[in-house]
Coordinates of C-alpha atoms and ligand atoms in Angstrom, one line a residue:
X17 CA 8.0 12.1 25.0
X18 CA 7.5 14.2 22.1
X19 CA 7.6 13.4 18.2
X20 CA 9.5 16.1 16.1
X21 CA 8.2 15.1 12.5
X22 CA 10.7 16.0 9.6
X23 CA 10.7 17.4 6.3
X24 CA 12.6 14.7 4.4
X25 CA 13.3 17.1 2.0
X26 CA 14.9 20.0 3.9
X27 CA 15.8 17.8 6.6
X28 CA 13.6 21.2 8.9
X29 CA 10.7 20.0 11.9
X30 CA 7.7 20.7 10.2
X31 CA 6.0 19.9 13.3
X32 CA 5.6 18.2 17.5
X33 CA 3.7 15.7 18.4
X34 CA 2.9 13.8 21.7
X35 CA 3.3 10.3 21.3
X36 CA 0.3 7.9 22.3
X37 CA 1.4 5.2 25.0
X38 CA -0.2 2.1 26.0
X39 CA -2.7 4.0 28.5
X40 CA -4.0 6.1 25.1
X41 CA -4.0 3.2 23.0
X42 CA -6.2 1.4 25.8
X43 CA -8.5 4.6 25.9
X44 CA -8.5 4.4 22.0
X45 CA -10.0 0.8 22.1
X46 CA -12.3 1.7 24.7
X47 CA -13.6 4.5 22.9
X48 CA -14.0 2.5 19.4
X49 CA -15.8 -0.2 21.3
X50 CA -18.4 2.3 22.6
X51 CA -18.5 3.7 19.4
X52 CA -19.5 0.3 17.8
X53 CA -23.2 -0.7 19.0
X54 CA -24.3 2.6 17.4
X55 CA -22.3 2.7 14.1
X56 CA -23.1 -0.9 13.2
X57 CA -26.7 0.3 13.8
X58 CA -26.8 3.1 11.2
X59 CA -28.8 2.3 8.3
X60 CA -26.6 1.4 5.0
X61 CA -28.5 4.9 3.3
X62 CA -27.2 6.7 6.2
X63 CA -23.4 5.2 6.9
X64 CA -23.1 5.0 2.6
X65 CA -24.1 9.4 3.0
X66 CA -21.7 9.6 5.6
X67 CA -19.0 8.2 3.6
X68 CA -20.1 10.0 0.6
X69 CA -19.8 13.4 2.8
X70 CA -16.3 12.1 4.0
X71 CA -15.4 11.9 0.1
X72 CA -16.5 14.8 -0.9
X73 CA -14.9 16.9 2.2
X74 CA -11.4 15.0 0.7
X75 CA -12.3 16.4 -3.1
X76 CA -12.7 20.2 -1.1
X77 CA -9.3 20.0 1.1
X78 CA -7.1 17.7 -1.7
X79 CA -4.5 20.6 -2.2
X80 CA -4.3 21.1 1.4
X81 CA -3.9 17.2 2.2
X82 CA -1.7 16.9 -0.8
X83 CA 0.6 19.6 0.7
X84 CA 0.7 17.8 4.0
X85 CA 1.8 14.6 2.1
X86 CA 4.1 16.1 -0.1
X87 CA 6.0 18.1 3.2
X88 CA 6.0 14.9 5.4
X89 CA 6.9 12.4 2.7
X90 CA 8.8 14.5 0.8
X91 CA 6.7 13.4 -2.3
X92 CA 6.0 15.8 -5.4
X93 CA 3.3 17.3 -5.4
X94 CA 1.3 16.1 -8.5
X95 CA 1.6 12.7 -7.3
X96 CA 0.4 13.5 -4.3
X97 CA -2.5 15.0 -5.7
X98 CA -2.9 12.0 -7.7
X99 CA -2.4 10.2 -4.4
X100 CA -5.4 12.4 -2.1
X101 CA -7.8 11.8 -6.1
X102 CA -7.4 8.6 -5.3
X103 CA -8.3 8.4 -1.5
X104 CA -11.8 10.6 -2.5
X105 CA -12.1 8.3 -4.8
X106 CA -11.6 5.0 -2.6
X107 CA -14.4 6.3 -0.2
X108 CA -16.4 7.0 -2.8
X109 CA -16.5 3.3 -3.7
X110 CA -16.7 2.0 -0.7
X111 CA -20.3 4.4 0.3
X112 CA -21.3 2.6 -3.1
X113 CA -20.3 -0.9 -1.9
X114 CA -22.3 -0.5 1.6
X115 CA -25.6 -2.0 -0.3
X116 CA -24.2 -4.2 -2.5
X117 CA -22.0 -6.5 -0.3
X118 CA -25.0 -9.3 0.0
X119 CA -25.4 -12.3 1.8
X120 CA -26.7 -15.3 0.2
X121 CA -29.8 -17.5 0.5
X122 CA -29.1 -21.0 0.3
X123 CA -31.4 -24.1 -0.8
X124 CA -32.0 -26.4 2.5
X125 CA -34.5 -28.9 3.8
X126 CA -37.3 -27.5 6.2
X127 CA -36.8 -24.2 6.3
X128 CA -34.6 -21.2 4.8
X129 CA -31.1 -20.7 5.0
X130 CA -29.3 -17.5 4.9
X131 CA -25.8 -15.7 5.6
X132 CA -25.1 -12.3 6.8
X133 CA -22.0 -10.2 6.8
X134 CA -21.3 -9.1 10.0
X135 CA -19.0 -6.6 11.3
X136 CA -16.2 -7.6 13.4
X137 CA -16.5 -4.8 15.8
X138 CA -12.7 -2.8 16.9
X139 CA -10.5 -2.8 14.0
X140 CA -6.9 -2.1 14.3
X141 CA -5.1 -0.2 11.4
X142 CA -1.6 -0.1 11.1
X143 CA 0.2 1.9 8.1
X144 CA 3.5 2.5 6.8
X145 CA 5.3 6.3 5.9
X146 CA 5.0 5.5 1.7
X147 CA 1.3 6.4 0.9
X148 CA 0.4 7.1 4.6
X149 CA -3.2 8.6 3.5
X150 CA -3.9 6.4 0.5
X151 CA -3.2 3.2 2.7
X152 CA -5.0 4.2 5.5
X153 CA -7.9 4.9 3.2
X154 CA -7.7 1.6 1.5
X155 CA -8.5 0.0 5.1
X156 CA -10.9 2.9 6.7
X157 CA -12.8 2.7 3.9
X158 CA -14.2 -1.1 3.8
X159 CA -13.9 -1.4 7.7
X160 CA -16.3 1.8 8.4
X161 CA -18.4 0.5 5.3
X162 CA -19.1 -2.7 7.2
X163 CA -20.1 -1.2 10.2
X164 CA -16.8 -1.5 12.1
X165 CA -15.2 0.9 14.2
X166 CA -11.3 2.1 14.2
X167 CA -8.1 2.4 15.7
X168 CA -5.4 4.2 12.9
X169 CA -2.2 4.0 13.9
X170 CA -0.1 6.0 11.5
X171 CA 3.9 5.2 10.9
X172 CA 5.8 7.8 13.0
X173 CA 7.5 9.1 10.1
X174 CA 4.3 10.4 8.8
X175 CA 1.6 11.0 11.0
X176 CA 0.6 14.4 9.5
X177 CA -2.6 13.5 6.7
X178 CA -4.1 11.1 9.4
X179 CA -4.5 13.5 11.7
X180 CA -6.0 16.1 9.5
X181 CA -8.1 13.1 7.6
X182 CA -9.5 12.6 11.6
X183 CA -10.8 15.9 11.6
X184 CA -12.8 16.0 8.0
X185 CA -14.6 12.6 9.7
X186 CA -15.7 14.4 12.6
X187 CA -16.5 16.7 9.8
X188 CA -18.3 15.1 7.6
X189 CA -20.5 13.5 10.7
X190 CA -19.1 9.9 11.3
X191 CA -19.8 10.2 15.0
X192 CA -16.7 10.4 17.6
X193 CA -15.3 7.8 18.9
X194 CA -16.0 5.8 15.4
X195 CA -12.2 6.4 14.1
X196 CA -9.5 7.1 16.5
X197 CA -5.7 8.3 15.4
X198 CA -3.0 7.2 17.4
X199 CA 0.5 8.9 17.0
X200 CA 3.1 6.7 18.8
X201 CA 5.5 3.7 18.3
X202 CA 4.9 0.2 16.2
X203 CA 6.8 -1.4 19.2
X204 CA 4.3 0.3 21.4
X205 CA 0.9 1.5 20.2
X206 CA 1.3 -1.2 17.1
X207 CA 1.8 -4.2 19.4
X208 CA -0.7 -3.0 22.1
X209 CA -3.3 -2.8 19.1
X210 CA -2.1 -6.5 18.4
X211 CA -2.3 -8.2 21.5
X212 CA -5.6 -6.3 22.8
X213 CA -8.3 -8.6 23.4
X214 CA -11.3 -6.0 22.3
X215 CA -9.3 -5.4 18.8
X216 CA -11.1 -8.1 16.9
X217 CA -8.8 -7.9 13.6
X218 CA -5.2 -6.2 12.5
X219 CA -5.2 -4.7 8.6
X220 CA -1.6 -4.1 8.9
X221 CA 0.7 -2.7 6.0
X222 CA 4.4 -2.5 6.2
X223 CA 7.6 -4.7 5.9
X224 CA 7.3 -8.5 6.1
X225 CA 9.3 -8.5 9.1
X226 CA 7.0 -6.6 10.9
X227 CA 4.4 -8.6 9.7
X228 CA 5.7 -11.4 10.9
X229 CA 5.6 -10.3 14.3
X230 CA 2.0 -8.9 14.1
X231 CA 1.1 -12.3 13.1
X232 CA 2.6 -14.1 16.2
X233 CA 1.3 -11.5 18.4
X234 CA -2.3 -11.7 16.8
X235 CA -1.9 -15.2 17.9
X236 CA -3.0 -14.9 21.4
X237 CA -6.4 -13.4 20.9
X238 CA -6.8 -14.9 17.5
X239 CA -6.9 -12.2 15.8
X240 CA -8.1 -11.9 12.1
X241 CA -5.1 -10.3 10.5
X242 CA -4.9 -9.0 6.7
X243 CA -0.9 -8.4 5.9
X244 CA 0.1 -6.4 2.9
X245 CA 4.0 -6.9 3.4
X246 CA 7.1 -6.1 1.0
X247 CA 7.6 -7.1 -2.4
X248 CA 10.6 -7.5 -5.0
X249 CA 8.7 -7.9 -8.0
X250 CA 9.8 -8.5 -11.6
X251 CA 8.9 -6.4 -14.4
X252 CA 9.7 -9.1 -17.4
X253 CA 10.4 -7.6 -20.6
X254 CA 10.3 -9.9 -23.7
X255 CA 12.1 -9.2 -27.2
X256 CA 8.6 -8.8 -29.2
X257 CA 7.7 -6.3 -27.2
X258 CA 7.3 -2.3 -27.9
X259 CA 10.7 -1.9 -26.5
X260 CA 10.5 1.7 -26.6
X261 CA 7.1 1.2 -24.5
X262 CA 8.7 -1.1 -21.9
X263 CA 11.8 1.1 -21.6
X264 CA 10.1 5.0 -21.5
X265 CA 7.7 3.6 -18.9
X266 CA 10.0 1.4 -16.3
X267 CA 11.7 3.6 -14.6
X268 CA 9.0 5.2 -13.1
X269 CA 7.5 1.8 -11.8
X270 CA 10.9 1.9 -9.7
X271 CA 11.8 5.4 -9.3
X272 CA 8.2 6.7 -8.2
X273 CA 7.7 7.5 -4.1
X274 CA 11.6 7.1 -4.7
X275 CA 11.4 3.6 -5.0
X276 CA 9.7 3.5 -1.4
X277 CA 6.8 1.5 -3.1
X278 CA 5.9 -1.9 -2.2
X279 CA 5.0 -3.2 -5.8
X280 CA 8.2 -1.3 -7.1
X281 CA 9.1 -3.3 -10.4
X282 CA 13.3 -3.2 -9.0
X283 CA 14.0 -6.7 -10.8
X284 CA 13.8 -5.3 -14.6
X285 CA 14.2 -9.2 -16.3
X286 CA 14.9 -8.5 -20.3
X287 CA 15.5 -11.2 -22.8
X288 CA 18.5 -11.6 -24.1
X289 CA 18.1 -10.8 -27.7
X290 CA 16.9 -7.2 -26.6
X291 CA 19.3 -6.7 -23.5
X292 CA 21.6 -4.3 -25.0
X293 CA 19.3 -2.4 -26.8
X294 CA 16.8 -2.4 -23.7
X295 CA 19.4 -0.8 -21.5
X296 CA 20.7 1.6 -23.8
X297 CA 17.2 2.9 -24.0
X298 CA 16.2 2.8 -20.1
X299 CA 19.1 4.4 -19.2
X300 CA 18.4 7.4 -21.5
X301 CA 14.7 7.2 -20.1
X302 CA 16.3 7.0 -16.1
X303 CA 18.7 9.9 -17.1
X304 CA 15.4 12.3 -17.7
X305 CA 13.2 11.5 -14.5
X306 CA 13.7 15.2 -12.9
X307 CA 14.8 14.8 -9.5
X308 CA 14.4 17.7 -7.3
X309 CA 12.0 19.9 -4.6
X310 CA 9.1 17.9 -4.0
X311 CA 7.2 21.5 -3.9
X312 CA 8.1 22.0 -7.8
X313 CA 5.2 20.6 -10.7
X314 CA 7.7 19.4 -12.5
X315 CA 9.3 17.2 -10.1
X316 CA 8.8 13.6 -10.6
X317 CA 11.0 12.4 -7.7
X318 CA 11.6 13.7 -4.6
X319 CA 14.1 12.6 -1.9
X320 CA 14.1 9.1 0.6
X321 CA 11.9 9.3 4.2
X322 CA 14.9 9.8 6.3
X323 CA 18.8 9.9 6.9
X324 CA 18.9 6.5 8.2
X325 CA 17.0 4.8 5.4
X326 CA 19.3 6.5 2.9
X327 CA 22.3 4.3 4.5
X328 CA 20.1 1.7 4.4
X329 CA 19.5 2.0 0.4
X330 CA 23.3 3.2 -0.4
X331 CA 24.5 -0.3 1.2
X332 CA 23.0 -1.8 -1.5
X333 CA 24.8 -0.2 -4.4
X334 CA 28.1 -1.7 -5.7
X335 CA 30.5 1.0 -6.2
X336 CA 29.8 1.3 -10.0
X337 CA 26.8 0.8 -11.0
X338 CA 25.5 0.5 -14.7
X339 CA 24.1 4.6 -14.3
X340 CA 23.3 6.7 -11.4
X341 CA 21.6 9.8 -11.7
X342 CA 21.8 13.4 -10.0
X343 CA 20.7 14.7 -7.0
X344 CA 20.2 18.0 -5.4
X345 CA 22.8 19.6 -3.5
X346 CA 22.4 20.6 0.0
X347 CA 20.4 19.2 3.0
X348 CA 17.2 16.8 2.6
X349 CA 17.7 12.9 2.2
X350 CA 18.3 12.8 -1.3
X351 CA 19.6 9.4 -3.5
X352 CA 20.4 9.2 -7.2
X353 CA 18.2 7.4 -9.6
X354 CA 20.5 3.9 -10.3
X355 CA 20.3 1.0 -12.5
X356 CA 22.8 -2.3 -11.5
X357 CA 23.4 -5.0 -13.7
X358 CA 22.8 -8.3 -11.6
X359 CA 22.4 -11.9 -11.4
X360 CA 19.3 -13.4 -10.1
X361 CA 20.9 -14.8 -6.9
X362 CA 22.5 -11.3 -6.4
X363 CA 21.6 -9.8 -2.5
X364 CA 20.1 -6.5 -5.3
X365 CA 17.5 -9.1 -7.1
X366 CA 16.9 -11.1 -4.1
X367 CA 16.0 -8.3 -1.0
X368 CA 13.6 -5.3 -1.3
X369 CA 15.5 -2.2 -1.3
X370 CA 12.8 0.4 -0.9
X371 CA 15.2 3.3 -2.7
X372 CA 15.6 4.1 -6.3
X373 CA 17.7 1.5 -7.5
X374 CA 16.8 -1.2 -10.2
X375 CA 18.6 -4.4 -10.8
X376 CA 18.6 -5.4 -14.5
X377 CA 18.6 -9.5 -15.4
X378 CA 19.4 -11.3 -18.4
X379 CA 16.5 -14.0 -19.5
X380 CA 16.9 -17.0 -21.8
X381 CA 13.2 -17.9 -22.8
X382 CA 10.0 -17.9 -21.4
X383 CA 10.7 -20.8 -18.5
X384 CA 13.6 -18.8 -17.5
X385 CA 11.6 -15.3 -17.1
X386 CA 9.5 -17.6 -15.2
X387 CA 11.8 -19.0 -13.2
X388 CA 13.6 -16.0 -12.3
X389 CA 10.6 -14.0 -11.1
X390 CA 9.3 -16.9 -8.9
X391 CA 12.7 -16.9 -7.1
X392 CA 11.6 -14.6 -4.8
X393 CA 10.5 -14.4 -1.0
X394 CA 7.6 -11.9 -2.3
X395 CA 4.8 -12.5 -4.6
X396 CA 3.3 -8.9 -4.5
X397 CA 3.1 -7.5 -8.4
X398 CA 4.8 -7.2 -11.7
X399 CA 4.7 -6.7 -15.3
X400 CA 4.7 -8.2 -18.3
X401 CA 5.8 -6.8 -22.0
X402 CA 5.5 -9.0 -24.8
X403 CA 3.1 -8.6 -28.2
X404 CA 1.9 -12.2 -28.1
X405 CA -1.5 -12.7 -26.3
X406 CA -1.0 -15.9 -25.4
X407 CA 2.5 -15.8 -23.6
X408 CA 1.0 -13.0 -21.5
X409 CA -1.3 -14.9 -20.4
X410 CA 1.0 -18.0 -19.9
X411 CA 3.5 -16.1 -17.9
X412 CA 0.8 -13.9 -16.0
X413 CA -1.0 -17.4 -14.9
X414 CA 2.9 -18.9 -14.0
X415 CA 4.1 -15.9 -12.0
X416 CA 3.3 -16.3 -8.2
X417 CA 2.2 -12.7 -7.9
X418 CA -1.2 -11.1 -6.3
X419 CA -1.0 -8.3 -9.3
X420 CA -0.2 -8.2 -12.3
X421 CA 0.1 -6.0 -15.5
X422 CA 0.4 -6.8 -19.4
X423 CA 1.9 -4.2 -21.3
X424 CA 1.8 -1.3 -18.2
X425 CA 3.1 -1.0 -15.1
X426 CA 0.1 0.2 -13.5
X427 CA -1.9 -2.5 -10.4
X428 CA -3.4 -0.5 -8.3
X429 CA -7.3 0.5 -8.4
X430 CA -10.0 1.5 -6.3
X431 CA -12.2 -0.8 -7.6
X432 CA -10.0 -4.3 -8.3
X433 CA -8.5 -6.2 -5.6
X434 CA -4.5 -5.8 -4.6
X435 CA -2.5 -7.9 -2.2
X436 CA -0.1 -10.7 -2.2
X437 CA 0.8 -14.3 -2.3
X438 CA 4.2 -15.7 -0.6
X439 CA 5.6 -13.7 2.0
X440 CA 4.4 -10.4 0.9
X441 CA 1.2 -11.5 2.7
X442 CA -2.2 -12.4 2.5
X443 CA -5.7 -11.0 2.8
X444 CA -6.7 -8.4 -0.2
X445 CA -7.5 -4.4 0.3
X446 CA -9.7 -2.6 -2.5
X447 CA -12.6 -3.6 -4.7
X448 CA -15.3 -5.5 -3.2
X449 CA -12.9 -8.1 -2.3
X450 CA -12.0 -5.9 0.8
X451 CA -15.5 -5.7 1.9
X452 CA -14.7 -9.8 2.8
X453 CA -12.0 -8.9 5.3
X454 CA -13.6 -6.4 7.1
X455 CA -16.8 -8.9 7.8
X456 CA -17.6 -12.0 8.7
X457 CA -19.9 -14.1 6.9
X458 CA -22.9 -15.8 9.9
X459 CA -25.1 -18.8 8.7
X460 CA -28.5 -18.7 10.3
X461 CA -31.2 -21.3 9.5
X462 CA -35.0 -20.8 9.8
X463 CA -36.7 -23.8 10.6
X464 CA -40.3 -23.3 8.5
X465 CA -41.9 -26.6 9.8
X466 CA -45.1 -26.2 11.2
Ligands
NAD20 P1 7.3 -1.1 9.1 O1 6.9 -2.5 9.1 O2 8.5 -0.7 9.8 O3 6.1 -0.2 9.8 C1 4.8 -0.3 9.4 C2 3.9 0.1 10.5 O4 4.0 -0.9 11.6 C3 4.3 1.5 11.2 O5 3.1 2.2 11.5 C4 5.0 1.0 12.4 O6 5.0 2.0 13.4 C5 4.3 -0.2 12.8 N1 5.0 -1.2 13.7 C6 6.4 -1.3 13.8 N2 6.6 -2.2 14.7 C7 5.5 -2.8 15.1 C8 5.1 -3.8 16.0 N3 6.0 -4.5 16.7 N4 3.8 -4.1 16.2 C9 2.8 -3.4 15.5 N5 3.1 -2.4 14.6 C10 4.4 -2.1 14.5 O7 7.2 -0.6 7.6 P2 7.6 0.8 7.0 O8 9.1 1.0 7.1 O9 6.7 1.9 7.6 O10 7.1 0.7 5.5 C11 7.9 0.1 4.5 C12 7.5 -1.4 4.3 O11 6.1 -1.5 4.0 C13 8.1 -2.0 3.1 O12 8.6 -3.3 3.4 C14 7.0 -2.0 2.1 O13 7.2 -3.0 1.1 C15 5.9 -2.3 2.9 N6 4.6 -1.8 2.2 C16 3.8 -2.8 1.7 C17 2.6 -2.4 1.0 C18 1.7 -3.4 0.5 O14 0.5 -3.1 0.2 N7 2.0 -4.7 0.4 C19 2.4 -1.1 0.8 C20 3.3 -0.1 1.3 C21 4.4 -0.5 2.0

């Protein structure tokens, strides 16, 4: 059966696929394991050049993958080049992190003691249609850096950068069989990568309920599995703050990717003294995010993946909301930019919506911001806007988030670790925290007794 993948924007194919069974996926595996002895036997100078090369070749094609991503997610296209910057850049790290991810030497009686990080061997990869190549590059990169070999399995929706990325690895001299790309169903490909016994671990990203699943089925083999799930996270606002700051800048940690961003800020908690001027001035900021073709520079949103996630989104939406924006005319999956007024227990401040809206909460004091972002499912990321030090770093210690920001919206870095607590999962990609979950730490001891 074939896979027609979709402009979201035009609503047009862009292009067809054939969709991977569980006889590929089985041939995949098979290939990655025969790939492993070798890889894991490259030297760290060598596999850190080969990653290096793979960079670079990302830094040469970025307006050509930064097209693709813009076409099949319907992004625009500067922050898809930000997007395919970032992926050069996340391979980049990770050649540099080959020879610096150490073992330790440990003080023992009769002899030496020493741990290595080992590969794991076949690693399964399983990404979501939001960031499809900045995800998949977050988990590629530590899990080739370790010596580990790959099955990606892109999100259906968006296959289109992966398979390209495939090519510039073949490219770039990471020998076949090292990463294979998979185009075919979660239910099938996904879960086949789960429950195979030759996949040793599962990086999966995508919605908690999904995760859930991947978790049970990882069960049987016991399978390591790192889970970087959906989020509802709080962006707490606090009447010392640069309002004007806080307000200019939170729309776009909702409204960006269209609000189809796991560490969307969507619960926008303000304190009461500054509500009403708060919202005055974020829904003047809202009303001036430019909505339109993703193709444009000046576009800053573009429209949602699909037809039957826009339902999805709209049956959140009461039937007059604080503001909601314009859209486009004509075909392409397009939703308005909208702000709700809500109450914490509200289904809009309690589920992930994964669309441009934003609920906006009334706080009393500092226990109550507190308390309102903790009541939450998720524990992904979230903001904090206040001018005293010391609350910020009261209320970032309190909140039960993986990532956090003071003062900015912005959690995500090649370099420092992201991932969540709660049900928004567990395990952390980026940094040299990553480099942990793609390895597994061996003790050996050396007996030196004569
Ligand atoms: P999804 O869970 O529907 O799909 C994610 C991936 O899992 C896709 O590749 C899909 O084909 C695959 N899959 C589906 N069923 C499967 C199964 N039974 N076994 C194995 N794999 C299966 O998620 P989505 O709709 O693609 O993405 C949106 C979700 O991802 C949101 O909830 C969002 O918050 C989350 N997300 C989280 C992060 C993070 O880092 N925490 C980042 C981006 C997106």
């Amino acid at each position: 059966m074939s896979l027609v993948v979709v402009n979201p924007a035009t609503a047009e194919p862009i292009a067809e696929l054939e969709r991977a069974g569980v006889e590929e996926t089985d041939a995949a595996v098979a290939s990655a394991k025969a790939a492993y002895p070798a890889w894991r036997a490259v030297s760290p100078q060598d596999r850190a050049r080969l990653l290096r090369r793979l960079a670079a070749l990302v830094e040469e094609h970025a307006e050509e993958l930064a097209r693709i991503e813009s076409q099949n997610v319907g992004k625009p296209i500067a922050g898809a080049r930000g997007e395919v910057g970032m992926v050069a850049q996340v391979f980049h790290f990770y050649a540099g992190a080959i020879d610096k991810h150490y073992g330790e030497t440990i003080p023992v009686a009769g002899g030496v003691d020493v741990t290595f990080r080992e590969p794991l061997g076949v690693v399964g990869l399983i990404v979501p249609w939001n960031f499809p190549l900045n995800i998949a590059s977050w988990k590629l990169g530590p899990a080739l850096a370790c010596g580990n070999t790959v099955v990606l399995k892109p999100a259906e929706l968006t296959p289109l950068s992966a398979l390209r990325l495939a090519e510039l690895i073949l490219e770039a001299g990471i020998p076949e069989g090292v990463v294979n790309v998979l185009v075919g169903k979660g239910s099938v490909v996904g879960q086949r990568l789960v429950e195979h016994p030759d996949v040793a671990k599962i990086g999966f990203t995508g919605s908690t309920e999904v995760g859930r699943s991947v978790m049970e089925g990882a069960a049987g083999t016991i399978k390591r599995v790192t889970l970087e799930l959906g989020g509802k996270s709080a962006n707490v606002v606090f009447a010392d703050a640069d309002l004007e700051r806080a307000a200019a800048a939170a729309p776009y940690a909702v409204f960006d990717n269209a609000g189809q961003d796991c560490c969307a800020r969507s619960r926008i908690l303000v304190q009461r003294g500054a509500y009403d001027r708060f919202a005055e001035l974020l829904v003047a900021a809202t009303g001036n995010v430019r909505v339109g073709d993703p193709a444009d520079e000046a576009t800053e949103m573009g429209p949602l993946i699909s037809a039957a996630h826009r339902e999805t989104v709209a049956g959140f939406v009461p039937d007059e909301p604080l503001f909601r924006g314009d859209v486009p005319d004509g075909p392409g999956f397009w939703f308005p930019c909208t702000l709700v007024e809500a109450a914490p227990a509200d289904r809009i401040a309690q589920e992930e919506v994964f669309g441009p809206v934003a609920a906006l909460i009334p706080f009393d004091d500092e226990a109550d911001a507190v308390r309102i972002a903790n009541d939450s499912p998720y524990g992904l990321s979230g903001s904090i806007w206040t001018r005293d030090g010391a609350r910020a770093l009261r209320v970032a210690r309190a909140v039960e988030t993986g990532v956090l920001s003071v003062n900015s919206n912005s959690s995500v870095r090649a370099h420092t670790p992201f991932g969540g607590m709660k049900q928004s999962g567990f395990g952390r990609e980026l940094g040299m925290e990553a480099m942990n979950g793609y390895s597994e730490v061996k003790n050996v001891f050396i007996s030196t007794e004569v």
